[in-house]
Tab-separated table of C-alpha atoms in Angstrom:
chain	number	residue	atom	x	y	z
A	70	MET	CA	13.640	-14.172	8.557
A	71	ASN	CA	11.457	-15.230	11.491
A	72	MET	CA	13.224	-13.114	14.075
A	73	GLN	CA	11.537	-10.019	15.476
A	74	LYS	CA	12.016	-7.078	13.149
A	75	LYS	CA	13.536	-3.896	14.548
A	76	ASP	CA	11.757	-0.565	14.497
A	77	TYR	CA	12.508	1.164	11.166
A	78	TYR	CA	12.874	4.581	12.822
A	79	LYS	CA	15.432	3.190	15.279
A	80	ILE	CA	17.344	1.527	12.440
A	81	LEU	CA	17.788	4.906	10.737
A	82	GLY	CA	18.269	6.724	14.047
A	83	ILE	CA	15.463	9.216	13.445
A	84	SER	CA	12.295	10.323	15.226
A	85	LYS	CA	8.802	9.315	14.093
A	86	ASP	CA	8.065	12.853	12.912
A	87	ALA	CA	11.236	13.043	10.797
A	88	SER	CA	10.908	14.774	7.431
A	89	LEU	CA	11.733	13.103	4.116
A	90	ILE	CA	14.964	15.083	3.941
A	91	ASP	CA	15.981	13.815	7.406
A	92	ILE	CA	15.224	10.261	6.308
A	93	LYS	CA	17.373	10.608	3.191
A	94	LYS	CA	20.253	12.215	5.082
A	95	SER	CA	20.284	9.434	7.653
A	96	TYR	CA	20.048	6.741	4.987
A	97	LYS	CA	22.924	8.232	2.982
A	98	ARG	CA	25.156	8.434	6.053
A	99	LEU	CA	24.420	4.890	7.271
A	100	ALA	CA	24.383	3.251	3.839
A	101	ILE	CA	27.839	4.591	3.046
A	102	LYS	CA	29.156	3.557	6.477
A	103	TYR	CA	27.896	-0.044	6.286
A	104	HIS	CA	28.043	-0.626	2.529
A	105	PRO	CA	29.573	-4.099	1.828
A	106	ASP	CA	31.979	-2.592	-0.710
A	107	ARG	CA	33.609	-0.681	2.145
A	108	ASN	CA	33.445	-3.606	4.585
A	109	LYS	CA	34.610	-6.623	2.634
A	110	GLY	CA	33.741	-9.923	4.319
A	111	SER	CA	31.838	-8.356	7.239
A	112	LYS	CA	28.558	-10.234	7.759
A	113	TYR	CA	27.530	-7.705	10.390
A	114	CYS	CA	27.839	-4.782	7.975
A	115	GLU	CA	26.010	-6.710	5.293
A	116	GLU	CA	23.098	-7.397	7.682
A	117	ARG	CA	23.063	-3.775	8.850
A	118	PHE	CA	23.001	-2.611	5.229
A	119	LYS	CA	19.993	-4.858	4.580
A	120	GLU	CA	18.135	-3.345	7.544
A	121	ILE	CA	19.018	0.206	6.550
A	122	LYS	CA	17.916	-0.293	2.943
A	123	GLU	CA	14.663	-1.975	3.986
A	124	ALA	CA	13.853	0.784	6.486
A	125	TYR	CA	14.565	3.480	3.898
A	126	GLU	CA	12.372	1.850	1.240
A	127	ILE	CA	9.407	1.880	3.626
A	128	LEU	CA	9.868	5.258	5.323
A	129	SER	CA	10.724	7.182	2.135
A	130	ASP	CA	7.402	6.128	0.566
A	131	ASN	CA	4.505	8.150	2.010
A	132	ASN	CA	1.940	5.411	1.461
A	133	LYS	CA	4.086	2.628	2.924
A	134	ARG	CA	5.186	4.847	5.812
A	135	SER	CA	1.559	5.617	6.690
A	136	MET	CA	0.712	1.909	6.726
A	137	TYR	CA	3.779	1.137	8.862
A	138	ASP	CA	2.932	3.907	11.363
A	139	GLN	CA	-0.600	2.521	11.723
A	140	TYR	CA	-0.003	-1.235	11.690
A	141	GLY	CA	3.712	-1.768	12.216
A	142	HIS	CA	5.388	-4.731	10.514
A	143	THR	CA	2.044	-6.584	10.298
A	144	ALA	CA	1.126	-4.295	7.382
A	145	PHE	CA	3.684	-6.196	5.292
A	146	ASN	CA	3.110	-9.753	6.551
A	147	ASN	CA	1.961	-10.778	3.082
A	148	SER	CA	5.077	-9.260	1.554
A	149	ASP	CA	7.916	-11.172	0.026
A	150	SER	CA	9.684	-8.002	-1.043
A	151	TYR	CA	12.503	-8.264	1.455
A	152	ASP	CA	13.735	-11.729	0.690
A	153	ASP	CA	17.348	-12.127	1.772
A	154	SER	CA	18.216	-13.237	-1.761
A	155	VAL	CA	17.926	-9.607	-2.839
A	156	PHE	CA	21.126	-8.823	-0.989
A	157	THR	CA	23.236	-11.957	-1.496
A	158	SER	CA	24.966	-10.804	-4.674
A	159	SER	CA	28.360	-9.128	-4.370
A	160	PHE	CA	28.401	-5.351	-4.007
A	161	THR	CA	31.111	-4.502	-6.504
A	162	SER	CA	29.270	-2.077	-8.757
A	163	SER	CA	30.330	1.519	-8.399
A	164	GLY	CA	26.707	2.332	-9.167
A	165	ASP	CA	25.781	1.449	-5.579
A	166	PHE	CA	27.635	4.439	-4.215
A	167	SER	CA	26.589	6.703	-7.068
A	168	ASP	CA	22.959	5.859	-6.356
A	169	ILE	CA	23.377	6.768	-2.713
A	170	PHE	CA	25.104	10.059	-3.519
A	171	GLY	CA	23.100	10.841	-6.660
A	172	ASP	CA	19.546	9.855	-5.728
A	173	VAL	CA	19.560	10.597	-2.029
A	174	PHE	CA	22.123	13.380	-1.716
A	175	GLY	CA	20.837	15.014	-4.905
A	176	ASP	CA	17.234	14.946	-3.691
A	177	ILE	CA	18.196	16.693	-0.461
A	178	PHE	CA	19.407	19.731	-2.377
A	179	GLY	CA	16.659	19.590	-4.993
A	180	ASN	CA	18.992	18.464	-7.747
A	181	LYS	CA	17.471	15.231	-8.980
A	182	LYS	CA	19.183	13.494	-11.840
A	183	ASN	CA	17.128	12.579	-14.859
A	184	LYS	CA	18.087	8.957	-15.209
A	185	ASN	CA	17.329	7.466	-18.587
A	186	LYS	CA	17.467	3.888	-17.421
A	187	SER	CA	16.075	1.183	-19.618
A	188	SER	CA	12.383	0.455	-19.204
A	189	VAL	CA	13.472	-3.112	-18.493
A	190	HIS	CA	14.277	-1.815	-15.005
A	191	ASN	CA	11.052	0.176	-14.609
A	192	LYS	CA	8.764	-1.064	-11.874
A	193	GLY	CA	5.336	-2.268	-12.871
A	194	THR	CA	2.289	-0.336	-11.721
A	195	ASP	CA	0.434	-1.078	-8.501
A	196	VAL	CA	-2.976	-2.751	-8.572
A	197	ASN	CA	-5.894	-1.849	-6.299
A	198	CYS	CA	-8.921	-3.998	-5.617
A	199	ASP	CA	-11.758	-3.983	-3.082
A	200	ILE	CA	-12.731	-6.858	-0.829
A	201	LEU	CA	-16.058	-6.998	1.048
A	202	LEU	CA	-15.853	-8.580	4.507
A	203	ASN	CA	-18.216	-9.498	7.302
A	204	LEU	CA	-17.586	-8.168	10.800
A	205	GLU	CA	-16.713	-11.716	11.861
A	206	ASP	CA	-13.960	-11.817	9.219
A	207	VAL	CA	-12.138	-8.774	10.602
A	208	ILE	CA	-12.569	-9.892	14.198
A	209	TYR	CA	-10.746	-13.192	13.805
A	210	GLY	CA	-8.860	-12.667	10.538
A	211	VAL	CA	-9.611	-14.600	7.371
A	212	SER	CA	-8.075	-15.915	4.155
A	213	LYS	CA	-9.903	-14.971	0.971
A	214	ASN	CA	-9.465	-16.223	-2.568
A	215	ILE	CA	-9.790	-13.231	-4.884
A	216	SER	CA	-9.636	-12.780	-8.633
A	217	ILE	CA	-7.715	-9.810	-10.057
A	218	ASN	CA	-6.824	-8.524	-13.514
A	219	VAL	CA	-3.070	-8.034	-13.716
A	220	ILE	CA	-0.273	-7.769	-16.246
A	221	GLN	CA	1.819	-10.944	-16.172
A	222	LYS	CA	4.526	-12.581	-18.288
A	223	CYS	CA	3.426	-13.395	-21.790
A	224	SER	CA	2.281	-17.003	-21.881
A	225	LEU	CA	3.787	-17.573	-25.341
A	226	CYS	CA	7.240	-16.007	-25.117
A	227	ASN	CA	7.621	-16.218	-21.302
A	228	GLY	CA	8.542	-12.557	-21.068
A	229	THR	CA	11.232	-12.376	-23.743
A	230	GLY	CA	9.059	-10.452	-26.200
A	231	CYS	CA	10.425	-12.560	-29.043
A	232	ARG	CA	8.808	-15.007	-31.393
A	233	THR	CA	9.585	-18.671	-30.709
A	234	GLY	CA	13.073	-19.514	-31.917
A	235	TYR	CA	14.346	-15.925	-31.820
A	236	ASN	CA	16.176	-13.847	-29.189
A	237	ARG	CA	16.561	-10.190	-28.369
A	238	LYS	CA	19.671	-8.448	-29.619
A	239	ILE	CA	21.687	-5.920	-27.655
A	240	CYS	CA	21.313	-2.505	-29.240
A	241	HIS	CA	24.427	-1.846	-31.314
A	242	LEU	CA	24.165	1.921	-30.852
A	243	CYS	CA	24.022	2.222	-27.035
A	244	LYS	CA	25.719	-1.152	-26.382
A	245	GLY	CA	22.865	-2.171	-24.073
A	246	SER	CA	22.980	0.857	-21.780
A	247	GLY	CA	19.727	2.362	-23.000
A	248	ASN	CA	21.222	5.831	-23.367
A	249	LEU	CA	23.871	7.782	-25.221
A	250	LYS	CA	26.367	10.242	-23.777
A	251	THR	CA	27.751	13.151	-25.741
A	252	LYS	CA	30.202	15.821	-24.625
A	253	GLN	CA	29.353	19.490	-25.033
A	254	GLY	CA	32.270	21.552	-23.798
A	255	PHE	CA	32.780	20.835	-20.091
A	256	PHE	CA	29.453	19.003	-19.817
A	257	THR	CA	28.333	15.491	-20.674
A	258	VAL	CA	24.766	15.187	-21.957
A	259	GLN	CA	22.940	11.906	-21.533
A	260	GLN	CA	19.995	11.084	-23.817
A	261	THR	CA	17.737	8.110	-24.375
A	262	CYS	CA	19.009	5.918	-27.155
A	263	PRO	CA	16.935	6.707	-30.291
A	264	ASN	CA	17.547	3.249	-31.761
A	265	CYS	CA	16.050	1.162	-28.948
A	266	ASN	CA	14.108	3.936	-27.155
A	267	GLY	CA	15.952	3.142	-23.945
A	268	GLU	CA	15.013	-0.554	-23.977
A	269	CYS	CA	18.664	-1.702	-24.334
A	270	TYR	CA	17.543	-4.444	-26.731
A	271	ILE	CA	16.231	-4.700	-30.264
A	272	ILE	CA	13.528	-7.236	-31.124
A	273	ASP	CA	13.449	-8.018	-34.831
A	274	ASN	CA	10.842	-10.780	-34.536
A	275	PRO	CA	8.271	-9.805	-31.870
A	276	CYS	CA	5.954	-12.288	-30.187
A	277	TYR	CA	2.545	-12.708	-31.818
A	278	ILE	CA	0.658	-12.238	-28.526
A	279	CYS	CA	2.486	-9.469	-26.637
A	280	LYS	CA	3.884	-7.684	-29.724
A	281	GLY	CA	7.347	-7.526	-28.169
A	282	GLU	CA	6.300	-6.207	-24.740
A	283	GLY	CA	6.912	-9.498	-22.937
A	284	VAL	CA	3.711	-9.117	-20.870
A	285	GLU	CA	-0.023	-9.598	-21.325
A	286	LYS	CA	-3.202	-8.963	-19.361
A	287	CYS	CA	-4.688	-11.930	-17.551
A	288	THR	CA	-6.963	-12.893	-14.677
A	289	LYS	CA	-5.204	-14.316	-11.651
A	290	ASN	CA	-6.554	-15.971	-8.500
A	291	ILE	CA	-4.624	-15.390	-5.287
A	292	ILE	CA	-5.197	-16.073	-1.600
A	293	VAL	CA	-5.127	-12.976	0.608
A	294	LYS	CA	-4.577	-13.240	4.364
A	295	ILE	CA	-6.563	-10.526	6.143
A	296	PRO	CA	-5.197	-9.895	9.663
A	297	ALA	CA	-7.570	-9.656	12.613
A	298	GLY	CA	-8.483	-6.110	13.625
A	299	VAL	CA	-8.524	-4.363	10.236
A	300	ASN	CA	-11.190	-1.709	9.759
A	301	ASP	CA	-13.279	-0.311	6.949
A	302	GLY	CA	-11.065	1.777	4.665
A	303	ASP	CA	-7.815	0.025	5.648
A	304	LYS	CA	-5.443	-1.371	3.028
A	305	VAL	CA	-3.532	-4.655	3.000
A	306	ARG	CA	-0.385	-4.590	0.867
A	307	LEU	CA	0.970	-7.601	-0.998
A	308	ALA	CA	4.388	-6.674	-2.313
A	309	GLY	CA	5.260	-7.861	-5.799
A	310	LYS	CA	1.728	-9.032	-6.608
A	311	GLY	CA	0.860	-6.124	-8.908
A	312	ASN	CA	1.530	-5.573	-12.609
A	313	LEU	CA	4.849	-6.666	-14.041
A	314	GLY	CA	7.137	-4.167	-15.705
A	315	SER	CA	8.454	-4.540	-19.248
A	316	TYR	CA	9.633	-8.064	-20.097
A	317	GLY	CA	8.241	-9.382	-16.830
A	318	LYS	CA	10.598	-7.451	-14.544
A	319	ASN	CA	10.080	-5.611	-11.234
A	320	PRO	CA	6.404	-6.146	-10.368
A	321	GLY	CA	4.353	-3.496	-8.623
A	322	ASP	CA	2.356	-4.102	-5.455
A	323	LEU	CA	-1.215	-5.175	-4.861
A	324	TYR	CA	-3.319	-3.131	-2.439
A	325	ILE	CA	-6.459	-4.712	-0.996
A	326	ASN	CA	-9.001	-2.078	0.065
A	327	ILE	CA	-11.072	-3.299	3.022
A	328	LYS	CA	-14.829	-2.736	2.838
A	329	LEU	CA	-17.120	-3.889	5.655
A	330	LYS	CA	-20.680	-5.120	5.242
A	331	LYS	CA	-23.331	-3.625	7.486
A	332	HIS	CA	-23.875	-5.900	10.478
A	333	ALA	CA	-27.336	-6.896	11.714
A	334	ILE	CA	-26.494	-6.232	15.391
A	335	PHE	CA	-23.264	-4.310	15.837
A	336	SER	CA	-21.776	-1.131	14.479
A	337	ARG	CA	-18.101	-0.314	14.910
A	338	SER	CA	-16.030	2.714	15.811
A	339	GLY	CA	-12.324	2.004	16.160
A	340	ASN	CA	-12.068	-1.067	18.374
A	341	ASN	CA	-15.377	-0.381	20.141
A	342	LEU	CA	-18.654	-2.055	19.233
A	343	TYR	CA	-22.109	-0.495	19.582
A	344	CYS	CA	-25.544	-2.068	19.708
A	345	LYS	CA	-29.132	-1.045	20.549
A	346	ILE	CA	-31.109	-3.273	22.913
A	347	PRO	CA	-34.871	-3.061	23.530
A	348	ILE	CA	-36.165	-3.518	27.078
A	349	ASN	CA	-39.771	-3.641	28.274
A	350	PHE	CA	-41.398	-1.063	30.502
A	351	SER	CA	-41.321	-3.306	33.557
A	352	ILE	CA	-37.553	-3.906	33.416
A	353	ALA	CA	-36.911	-0.225	32.750
A	354	ALA	CA	-38.915	0.756	35.835
A	355	LEU	CA	-38.074	-2.058	38.251
A	356	GLY	CA	-34.726	-3.304	36.888
A	357	GLY	CA	-33.904	-6.846	35.870
A	358	ILE	CA	-31.602	-9.196	34.002
A	359	ILE	CA	-31.390	-9.112	30.198
A	360	GLU	CA	-29.307	-11.017	27.645
A	361	VAL	CA	-26.698	-8.940	25.805
A	362	PRO	CA	-25.045	-10.233	22.601
A	363	THR	CA	-21.237	-10.187	22.443
A	364	LEU	CA	-18.662	-11.597	20.034
A	365	GLU	CA	-18.245	-14.617	22.297
A	366	GLY	CA	-21.988	-15.228	22.750
A	367	ASN	CA	-24.778	-13.863	24.934
A	368	ILE	CA	-24.093	-12.734	28.494
A	369	ASN	CA	-26.451	-11.757	31.329
A	370	PHE	CA	-26.453	-8.088	32.232
A	371	LYS	CA	-28.268	-6.357	35.094
A	372	ILE	CA	-30.364	-3.328	34.214
A	373	PRO	CA	-30.808	-1.018	37.231
A	374	SER	CA	-34.250	0.262	38.179
A	375	GLU	CA	-35.549	3.562	36.763
A	376	THR	CA	-33.484	3.199	33.569
A	377	GLN	CA	-34.421	5.737	30.908
A	378	THR	CA	-34.503	5.325	27.131
A	379	GLY	CA	-31.139	6.232	25.605
A	380	LYS	CA	-29.060	5.107	28.594
A	381	ILE	CA	-25.705	3.677	27.462
A	382	PHE	CA	-24.062	0.853	29.379
A	383	ILE	CA	-20.366	0.081	28.800
A	384	ILE	CA	-19.229	-3.542	28.986
A	385	LYS	CA	-15.428	-3.593	29.181
A	386	ASN	CA	-13.196	-5.671	26.889
A	387	LYS	CA	-16.066	-6.995	24.755
A	388	GLY	CA	-15.093	-5.087	21.622
A	389	ILE	CA	-12.568	-5.871	18.901
A	390	LYS	CA	-8.936	-6.819	19.482
A	391	SER	CA	-6.444	-4.187	18.386
A	392	LEU	CA	-4.418	-4.913	15.259
A	393	ASN	CA	-1.121	-4.110	17.004
A	394	SER	CA	-1.722	-5.500	20.494
A	395	ASN	CA	-3.857	-7.836	22.597
A	396	LEU	CA	-5.937	-4.951	23.936
A	397	LYS	CA	-9.654	-5.057	23.242
A	398	GLY	CA	-12.193	-2.302	22.820
A	399	ASP	CA	-15.489	-2.074	24.716
A	400	LEU	CA	-19.090	-2.923	23.926
A	401	LEU	CA	-21.447	0.038	24.332
A	402	CYS	CA	-25.114	-0.932	24.682
A	403	LYS	CA	-27.780	1.724	24.231
A	404	VAL	CA	-31.165	0.661	25.664
A	405	PHE	CA	-34.574	1.904	24.608
A	406	VAL	CA	-37.943	1.202	26.204
A	407	GLU	CA	-40.248	-0.615	23.836
A	408	THR	CA	-43.931	0.333	23.910
A	409	PRO	CA	-45.998	-2.884	24.254
A	410	ILE	CA	-48.453	-3.819	21.474
A	411	ASN	CA	-51.274	-6.373	21.053
A	412	LEU	CA	-52.333	-6.059	24.689
A	413	ASN	CA	-55.214	-8.170	26.006
A	414	LYS	CA	-57.967	-6.799	28.239
A	415	TYR	CA	-56.204	-7.793	31.446
A	416	GLN	CA	-52.928	-6.100	30.405
A	417	LYS	CA	-54.784	-2.971	29.311
A	418	LYS	CA	-56.598	-2.836	32.681
A	419	LEU	CA	-53.267	-3.088	34.531
A	420	LEU	CA	-51.751	-0.289	32.487
A	421	TYR	CA	-54.870	1.848	32.877
A	422	ASP	CA	-54.724	1.498	36.648
A	423	LEU	CA	-50.968	2.201	36.633
A	424	GLY	CA	-51.470	5.273	34.468
A	425	PHE	CA	-54.170	6.568	36.774
A	426	SER	CA	-51.890	6.055	39.765
A	427	LEU	CA	-48.984	7.792	38.065
A	428	ASN	CA	-51.094	10.787	37.093
A	429	ASN	CA	-52.260	11.224	40.666
A	430	ASN	CA	-48.657	11.213	41.885
A	431	ASN	CA	-47.059	12.960	38.922
A	432	GLU	CA	-44.504	14.933	40.930
A	433	ASN	CA	-42.830	11.858	42.427
A	434	ASN	CA	-43.213	9.298	39.629
A	435	ASN	CA	-42.756	11.513	36.554
A	436	PRO	CA	-40.471	14.424	37.535
A	437	LYS	CA	-39.391	15.100	33.946
A	438	SER	CA	-42.995	15.299	32.758
A	439	LYS	CA	-43.929	17.613	35.615
A	440	ASN	CA	-40.922	19.841	34.903
A	441	PHE	CA	-41.798	20.003	31.197
A	442	PHE	CA	-45.450	20.948	31.726
A	443	ASP	CA	-44.499	23.507	34.367
A	444	LYS	CA	-42.343	25.176	31.703
A	445	VAL	CA	-45.274	25.078	29.269
A	446	LYS	CA	-47.555	26.752	31.813
A	447	ARG	CA	-45.006	29.504	32.478
A	448	PHE	CA	-44.549	30.040	28.742
A	449	PHE	CA	-48.236	30.600	28.096
A	450	LYS	CA	-48.595	32.716	31.217
A	451	ASN	CA	-45.784	35.026	30.070
A	452	PHE	CA	-47.103	34.957	26.494
A	453	THR	CA	-50.552	36.216	27.463
A	454	LYS	CA	-49.326	39.085	29.637
C-alpha cells in the first residue's frame, strides 16, 4: 500500500521502551479483538488485524525492532514481506486462535509449546553480505547490483523434491500432519512422525540434483536500493530474499551490511562531515578568503586574522542529510598552518626580516611563545635552588 504507514508502537498501544512481554500481551489482546473469525465481513477489522500482525512481527524480533527504532519504515522499503495477499485468505482455521493463545500467551508465562510442525513450514535461514560504498553513494542513495550465494528452488524438480514424472505422497502414518499424538492417562503426547521425520510427505523417487530436498545452492544477482543517509555498520534488510526453506517454502531475509570506503577529503561522524584544510602563514596571520570543499562544490570562506593551527570552523547544514528527515549535519573544517618550502632568496629575506622583527617584539607578537619560555626559565631557576 502506498499510504503512510502508522507507527508500530501506536498500533499496539505500547510505549517505545515496552518489554517483549508487554508487546506479546498487547498483541494477544488486540489480535483476538479484531480477528476476522470474530468479525465476519468487517473490512475494518480485517485491516486492523493486518496492522496488528505486521507491527507484532517487527517489534517482537529484536533485530527488526532495532532497525525500525533507528530508521523507521524506511528500513523495510525493499521488503515485500507484508503484501496484502498474505491476509486475503479466509480466517476459518481454529489454529489462528490457538496460535495467539499458545504462542503468545504461553510465552508470557514461560510455557512455550514444543511444536513439531513439518519442516515444510520452517523458514529458510537469513543471508548476510557486505557491500562497499563510496561516501557519494550514501549521500544521495544508490542502486547496486550484487551477487549472492543463496539456496533457491531446485532447477530440475522446481521445488517438489521428486524425480520428473513422480509426485510426493502424503505420509500414511501421520496423514500429512508431520506428528503423531498418543494418549498417556490424562495427557496427550505429541511426537514427530518417525515415518516421514515430520516432513508430512514421503518421496519414493527423489530428484537427482537436490536429493529430495527441493532446493539447491546457486548464485543470484539482485539489485539493492541503498537509501540516502546510511552509515558504516548499518544494515539494509530485504525481506524474503534469503535462503528458501525445505521444498522452496518460506524464504529467510537478506541483510546487506554497509561498509564505507575511506574518502580522500572527508571523514564522517553521524551526519557531520570533517575535513582538514591547509592555509599559508600570511592568511593565518592577516586573514583572508579560502576555498572550502563541500558536497555541493567549493564555497568561499573567510578566515579571520590571527588564526592558529588546529582552529575548527563550523559551516552549518553542509553535512549529510539524515536518513529519517530533511535535516542536515554540519561541516567541521580544521585548519593548519603549512610551513612554506622551496623559498627563493627574496622570500627568505622577507621571512628573515619578519623573524627578526617578531623576536624584538616577542611579548606582543608571540604571547604563547613568551609564556612558554617564561615557564622554562622559572623551572630551571627552581631546579637549581
